[in-house]
Amino acid sequence: MILEGFGVGPMDANCYIIGCNEKRVAAVVDPGAEGKRILAKLEEIKLKCQYIILTHGHIDHIGALNEVRQATGAEVLVHKNDAPMLTNPAHNLSLFMGSAIKCKQADRLLEDGDRVNVGNVNLEILHTPGHTPGGICIKVGNNLITGDTLFAGSVGRSDFPGGNHNVMIKSIKTKLLQFPDETKVYPGHGPASTIGAEKKYNPFL
Ligand SMILES: [Zn+2]
Ligand SMILES: [Zn+2]
Protein backbone atom coordinates (compact mmCIF):
# COMPACT_ATOMS: atom_id res chain seq x y z
CA MET A 1 0.00 0.00 0.00
CA ILE A 2 1.07 3.55 -0.74
CA LEU A 3 -0.08 6.39 1.54
CA GLU A 4 1.14 9.91 0.92
CA GLY A 5 -0.14 13.18 2.34
CA PHE A 6 0.63 16.83 1.71
CA GLY A 7 -0.94 20.17 2.61
CA VAL A 8 -2.64 22.16 -0.15
CA GLY A 9 -4.10 25.63 -0.52
CA PRO A 10 -4.33 28.65 1.77
CA MET A 11 -5.98 26.61 4.54
CA ASP A 12 -3.29 23.92 4.30
CA ALA A 13 -5.78 21.07 4.03
CA ASN A 14 -4.13 17.66 3.83
CA CYS A 15 -4.67 15.81 0.57
CA TYR A 16 -3.92 12.08 0.75
CA ILE A 17 -3.13 9.61 -1.99
CA ILE A 18 -3.86 5.97 -1.20
CA GLY A 19 -2.45 3.62 -3.81
CA CYS A 20 -2.04 -0.04 -4.67
CA ASN A 21 1.54 -1.05 -5.45
CA GLU A 22 0.54 -4.00 -7.61
CA LYS A 23 -2.37 -2.59 -9.64
CA ARG A 24 -0.94 0.96 -9.81
CA VAL A 25 -4.30 2.60 -9.05
CA ALA A 26 -5.11 5.22 -6.43
CA ALA A 27 -7.76 7.08 -4.53
CA VAL A 28 -7.22 10.80 -3.94
CA VAL A 29 -8.74 11.92 -0.65
CA ASP A 30 -9.74 15.60 -0.38
CA PRO A 31 -8.34 17.46 -3.42
CA GLY A 32 -8.75 20.77 -1.59
CA ALA A 33 -6.65 22.99 -3.86
CA GLU A 34 -3.57 22.92 -6.11
CA GLY A 35 -4.99 20.43 -8.59
CA LYS A 36 -1.88 20.55 -10.77
CA ARG A 37 0.32 19.56 -7.88
CA ILE A 38 -1.96 16.62 -7.02
CA LEU A 39 -1.93 15.46 -10.65
CA ALA A 40 1.86 15.82 -10.80
CA LYS A 41 2.18 13.71 -7.67
CA LEU A 42 0.04 10.95 -9.19
CA GLU A 43 2.23 11.02 -12.26
CA GLU A 44 5.41 10.99 -10.22
CA ILE A 45 4.41 7.86 -8.30
CA LYS A 46 2.86 6.36 -11.44
CA LEU A 47 -0.65 5.77 -10.17
CA LYS A 48 -3.89 6.04 -12.08
CA CYS A 49 -6.54 7.83 -10.03
CA GLN A 50 -9.62 5.65 -9.87
CA TYR A 51 -11.53 7.36 -7.07
CA ILE A 52 -11.76 10.76 -5.44
CA ILE A 53 -13.09 10.36 -1.90
CA LEU A 54 -14.22 13.37 0.11
CA THR A 55 -14.06 13.26 3.91
CA HIS A 56 -16.67 16.03 3.80
CA GLY A 57 -17.95 18.78 1.54
CA HIS A 58 -16.20 21.95 2.76
CA ILE A 59 -14.47 24.16 0.22
CA ASP A 60 -10.96 23.60 1.60
CA HIS A 61 -11.39 19.87 0.82
CA ILE A 62 -13.10 20.08 -2.57
CA GLY A 63 -11.51 23.18 -4.16
CA ALA A 64 -9.60 21.18 -6.81
CA LEU A 65 -12.27 18.50 -7.23
CA ASN A 66 -13.39 19.72 -10.66
CA GLU A 67 -9.82 19.89 -11.97
CA VAL A 68 -8.70 16.47 -10.69
CA ARG A 69 -11.97 14.84 -11.72
CA GLN A 70 -11.77 16.23 -15.22
CA ALA A 71 -8.12 15.28 -15.71
CA THR A 72 -8.44 11.72 -14.37
CA GLY A 73 -12.04 10.72 -15.06
CA ALA A 74 -12.11 9.32 -11.53
CA GLU A 75 -15.36 8.46 -9.75
CA VAL A 76 -16.28 10.87 -6.95
CA LEU A 77 -17.46 9.41 -3.63
CA VAL A 78 -19.00 11.35 -0.75
CA HIS A 79 -21.30 10.45 2.13
CA LYS A 80 -24.93 10.91 1.18
CA ASN A 81 -25.49 13.55 3.89
CA ASP A 82 -22.77 15.82 2.46
CA ALA A 83 -23.72 15.25 -1.18
CA PRO A 84 -25.68 18.57 -1.44
CA MET A 85 -22.50 20.48 -0.53
CA LEU A 86 -20.91 19.66 -3.89
CA THR A 87 -23.56 21.43 -5.89
CA ASN A 88 -24.34 24.29 -3.50
CA PRO A 89 -21.71 27.03 -2.90
CA ALA A 90 -23.54 28.19 0.24
CA HIS A 91 -23.42 24.69 1.74
CA ASN A 92 -19.73 24.13 0.92
CA LEU A 93 -18.95 27.63 2.27
CA SER A 94 -17.15 28.79 -0.90
CA LEU A 95 -19.80 31.46 -1.42
CA PHE A 96 -18.48 33.24 1.67
CA MET A 97 -14.81 32.88 0.73
CA GLY A 98 -14.47 34.82 -2.47
CA SER A 99 -15.18 32.42 -5.33
CA ALA A 100 -18.21 30.19 -5.49
CA ILE A 101 -17.36 26.55 -6.21
CA LYS A 102 -19.94 24.33 -7.81
CA CYS A 103 -19.29 20.69 -8.73
CA LYS A 104 -21.27 18.04 -10.50
CA GLN A 105 -23.04 15.49 -8.31
CA ALA A 106 -21.01 12.64 -6.85
CA ASP A 107 -20.90 9.33 -8.73
CA ARG A 108 -21.42 7.22 -5.62
CA LEU A 109 -22.95 8.06 -2.25
CA LEU A 110 -21.32 6.44 0.76
CA GLU A 111 -22.80 5.03 3.94
CA ASP A 112 -21.31 3.82 7.17
CA GLY A 113 -19.54 0.49 6.75
CA ASP A 114 -19.13 0.75 2.99
CA ARG A 115 -15.99 -0.74 1.43
CA VAL A 116 -14.03 0.71 -1.43
CA ASN A 117 -11.36 -1.36 -3.15
CA VAL A 118 -8.42 0.51 -4.61
CA GLY A 119 -6.72 -2.33 -6.47
CA ASN A 120 -5.80 -4.74 -3.68
CA VAL A 121 -6.13 -2.12 -0.96
CA ASN A 122 -9.37 -2.24 1.02
CA LEU A 123 -10.81 0.97 2.47
CA GLU A 124 -13.54 1.01 5.11
CA ILE A 125 -15.83 4.02 5.36
CA LEU A 126 -16.79 5.20 8.87
CA HIS A 127 -19.60 7.74 9.10
CA THR A 128 -18.48 10.28 11.72
CA PRO A 129 -20.98 13.17 11.71
CA GLY A 130 -20.55 16.28 13.85
CA HIS A 131 -18.21 18.57 11.88
CA THR A 132 -20.64 18.13 8.99
CA PRO A 133 -23.66 15.80 8.75
CA GLY A 134 -21.93 13.55 6.21
CA GLY A 135 -18.37 13.59 7.52
CA ILE A 136 -16.48 10.33 7.13
CA CYS A 137 -13.23 8.81 8.26
CA ILE A 138 -11.41 6.23 6.15
CA LYS A 139 -9.76 3.16 7.65
CA VAL A 140 -7.01 1.64 5.55
CA GLY A 141 -4.73 -0.96 7.11
CA ASN A 142 -3.55 0.39 10.43
CA ASN A 143 -4.34 3.98 9.44
CA LEU A 144 -7.27 6.34 9.85
CA ILE A 145 -7.81 9.37 7.65
CA THR A 146 -9.91 11.56 9.89
CA GLY A 147 -10.82 14.67 7.86
CA ASP A 148 -11.86 17.59 10.05
CA THR A 149 -13.30 15.30 12.74
CA LEU A 150 -10.15 14.49 14.75
CA PHE A 151 -6.86 16.42 14.74
CA ALA A 152 -3.64 15.91 16.68
CA GLY A 153 -4.58 17.41 20.06
CA SER A 154 -7.87 18.85 18.89
CA VAL A 155 -11.22 18.19 17.22
CA GLY A 156 -13.08 19.82 14.36
CA ARG A 157 -15.15 22.97 14.54
CA SER A 158 -18.85 22.49 14.97
CA ASP A 159 -20.05 26.05 14.41
CA PHE A 160 -20.64 25.71 10.67
CA PRO A 161 -24.16 24.93 9.39
CA GLY A 162 -24.98 21.29 10.17
CA GLY A 163 -22.26 21.00 12.80
CA ASN A 164 -22.87 19.57 16.27
CA HIS A 165 -20.14 19.29 18.88
CA ASN A 166 -21.74 16.55 20.98
CA VAL A 167 -22.46 14.45 17.91
CA MET A 168 -18.82 14.83 16.83
CA ILE A 169 -17.42 13.78 20.20
CA LYS A 170 -19.74 10.77 20.15
CA SER A 171 -18.53 9.89 16.63
CA ILE A 172 -14.91 10.03 17.77
CA LYS A 173 -15.48 8.02 20.93
CA THR A 174 -17.63 5.31 19.40
CA LYS A 175 -16.12 5.00 15.91
CA LEU A 176 -12.44 6.02 16.24
CA LEU A 177 -11.23 5.36 19.78
CA GLN A 178 -12.26 1.69 19.44
CA PHE A 179 -9.17 1.07 17.31
CA PRO A 180 -5.86 -0.06 18.84
CA ASP A 181 -3.55 2.58 20.34
CA GLU A 182 -0.96 2.16 17.61
CA THR A 183 -3.46 3.05 14.84
CA LYS A 184 -2.11 6.07 12.95
CA VAL A 185 -4.29 9.17 12.62
CA TYR A 186 -3.98 11.33 9.48
CA PRO A 187 -6.11 14.46 9.93
CA GLY A 188 -7.50 16.95 7.43
CA HIS A 189 -5.18 19.65 8.78
CA GLY A 190 -1.90 19.51 10.68
CA PRO A 191 0.40 16.67 11.69
CA ALA A 192 -0.31 12.97 12.07
CA SER A 193 -0.93 11.29 15.43
CA THR A 194 -2.03 7.96 16.84
CA ILE A 195 -5.22 6.81 18.54
CA GLY A 196 -3.21 6.10 21.71
CA ALA A 197 -1.79 9.64 21.85
CA GLU A 198 -5.21 11.19 21.28
CA LYS A 199 -6.81 9.05 23.99
CA LYS A 200 -4.11 10.19 26.40
CA TYR A 201 -3.51 13.85 25.52
CA ASN A 202 -6.44 15.24 23.51
CA PRO A 203 -8.17 17.67 25.92
CA PHE A 204 -11.50 17.39 24.08
CA LEU A 205 -11.85 13.63 24.61
ZN1 LIG B 1 -14.32 21.18 7.26
ZN1 LIG C 1 -10.83 21.61 6.58
XYZ file of C-alpha atoms and ligand atoms in Angstrom:
207
model
C 0.000 0.000 0.000
C 1.072 3.550 -0.743
C -0.080 6.388 1.537
C 1.138 9.914 0.919
C -0.139 13.175 2.335
C 0.630 16.829 1.713
C -0.938 20.172 2.615
C -2.641 22.162 -0.147
C -4.099 25.632 -0.517
C -4.331 28.652 1.772
C -5.981 26.611 4.541
C -3.292 23.922 4.301
C -5.777 21.070 4.032
C -4.133 17.659 3.826
C -4.673 15.807 0.571
C -3.920 12.076 0.750
C -3.134 9.614 -1.993
C -3.860 5.969 -1.203
C -2.446 3.625 -3.811
C -2.045 -0.042 -4.667
C 1.544 -1.054 -5.446
C 0.543 -3.996 -7.611
C -2.365 -2.594 -9.636
C -0.945 0.962 -9.806
C -4.301 2.600 -9.048
C -5.109 5.219 -6.432
C -7.755 7.080 -4.528
C -7.218 10.795 -3.936
C -8.744 11.920 -0.649
C -9.735 15.602 -0.379
C -8.341 17.459 -3.419
C -8.753 20.766 -1.592
C -6.651 22.986 -3.864
C -3.571 22.919 -6.110
C -4.992 20.434 -8.590
C -1.880 20.553 -10.768
C 0.322 19.559 -7.878
C -1.964 16.624 -7.019
C -1.931 15.464 -10.648
C 1.857 15.823 -10.797
C 2.177 13.712 -7.665
C 0.043 10.947 -9.187
C 2.231 11.025 -12.262
C 5.409 10.993 -10.215
C 4.407 7.860 -8.296
C 2.860 6.359 -11.444
C -0.649 5.771 -10.169
C -3.892 6.045 -12.081
C -6.536 7.834 -10.035
C -9.623 5.647 -9.867
C -11.531 7.365 -7.073
C -11.762 10.762 -5.439
C -13.085 10.361 -1.903
C -14.219 13.368 0.114
C -14.061 13.258 3.905
C -16.670 16.026 3.800
C -17.945 18.779 1.539
C -16.203 21.946 2.759
C -14.471 24.159 0.218
C -10.958 23.603 1.597
C -11.393 19.868 0.823
C -13.101 20.084 -2.572
C -11.507 23.175 -4.162
C -9.599 21.179 -6.811
C -12.270 18.499 -7.232
C -13.388 19.718 -10.659
C -9.821 19.889 -11.968
C -8.701 16.468 -10.691
C -11.973 14.842 -11.720
C -11.767 16.227 -15.222
C -8.116 15.282 -15.714
C -8.440 11.724 -14.366
C -12.039 10.719 -15.058
C -12.111 9.319 -11.533
C -15.359 8.465 -9.751
C -16.280 10.875 -6.951
C -17.463 9.409 -3.628
C -18.998 11.347 -0.755
C -21.297 10.448 2.132
C -24.926 10.907 1.177
C -25.493 13.549 3.886
C -22.770 15.818 2.465
C -23.721 15.255 -1.182
C -25.675 18.566 -1.441
C -22.503 20.479 -0.529
C -20.912 19.656 -3.890
C -23.555 21.432 -5.890
C -24.339 24.292 -3.503
C -21.707 27.031 -2.899
C -23.536 28.187 0.243
C -23.418 24.689 1.740
C -19.734 24.132 0.916
C -18.952 27.630 2.266
C -17.146 28.787 -0.904
C -19.796 31.462 -1.421
C -18.479 33.237 1.671
C -14.811 32.878 0.734
C -14.474 34.816 -2.470
C -15.183 32.420 -5.332
C -18.212 30.188 -5.491
C -17.358 26.551 -6.214
C -19.943 24.329 -7.815
C -19.287 20.693 -8.732
C -21.274 18.036 -10.498
C -23.040 15.494 -8.312
C -21.009 12.643 -6.854
C -20.896 9.333 -8.726
C -21.423 7.220 -5.624
C -22.955 8.057 -2.249
C -21.325 6.442 0.759
C -22.801 5.033 3.938
C -21.306 3.821 7.171
C -19.543 0.486 6.755
C -19.126 0.753 2.985
C -15.995 -0.743 1.434
C -14.028 0.708 -1.432
C -11.356 -1.364 -3.149
C -8.419 0.507 -4.612
C -6.716 -2.329 -6.470
C -5.797 -4.741 -3.681
C -6.132 -2.118 -0.958
C -9.365 -2.243 1.017
C -10.815 0.968 2.466
C -13.543 1.012 5.105
C -15.827 4.023 5.364
C -16.793 5.197 8.867
C -19.598 7.740 9.105
C -18.483 10.282 11.717
C -20.981 13.173 11.707
C -20.552 16.285 13.848
C -18.209 18.573 11.878
C -20.640 18.131 8.987
C -23.660 15.799 8.746
C -21.925 13.553 6.214
C -18.370 13.587 7.516
C -16.479 10.327 7.129
C -13.225 8.810 8.263
C -11.413 6.226 6.152
C -9.760 3.157 7.650
C -7.011 1.636 5.553
C -4.728 -0.962 7.108
C -3.553 0.387 10.426
C -4.338 3.982 9.440
C -7.272 6.340 9.850
C -7.808 9.370 7.649
C -9.911 11.559 9.894
C -10.823 14.669 7.859
C -11.864 17.592 10.055
C -13.297 15.299 12.743
C -10.150 14.488 14.745
C -6.861 16.419 14.737
C -3.644 15.907 16.682
C -4.584 17.408 20.058
C -7.874 18.853 18.886
C -11.219 18.186 17.219
C -13.081 19.822 14.364
C -15.150 22.971 14.536
C -18.851 22.491 14.970
C -20.047 26.052 14.411
C -20.640 25.708 10.669
C -24.158 24.926 9.390
C -24.983 21.290 10.171
C -22.260 20.996 12.798
C -22.870 19.568 16.267
C -20.138 19.287 18.880
C -21.742 16.550 20.976
C -22.459 14.448 17.914
C -18.819 14.835 16.828
C -17.417 13.776 20.204
C -19.740 10.769 20.150
C -18.534 9.890 16.632
C -14.906 10.034 17.771
C -15.478 8.025 20.926
C -17.627 5.309 19.400
C -16.118 5.000 15.915
C -12.441 6.017 16.235
C -11.232 5.359 19.776
C -12.264 1.692 19.443
C -9.167 1.075 17.306
C -5.859 -0.060 18.840
C -3.555 2.584 20.342
C -0.956 2.157 17.608
C -3.456 3.053 14.842
C -2.109 6.069 12.949
C -4.289 9.172 12.621
C -3.983 11.327 9.479
C -6.115 14.460 9.935
C -7.502 16.948 7.435
C -5.177 19.646 8.779
C -1.903 19.508 10.682
C 0.403 16.673 11.692
C -0.312 12.965 12.067
C -0.926 11.292 15.432
C -2.033 7.957 16.842
C -5.225 6.811 18.543
C -3.211 6.099 21.710
C -1.788 9.638 21.852
C -5.211 11.191 21.283
C -6.805 9.050 23.986
C -4.113 10.195 26.396
C -3.513 13.852 25.518
C -6.442 15.239 23.508
C -8.171 17.674 25.924
C -11.500 17.388 24.078
C -11.847 13.633 24.607
Zn -14.316 21.178 7.255
Zn -10.832 21.606 6.577
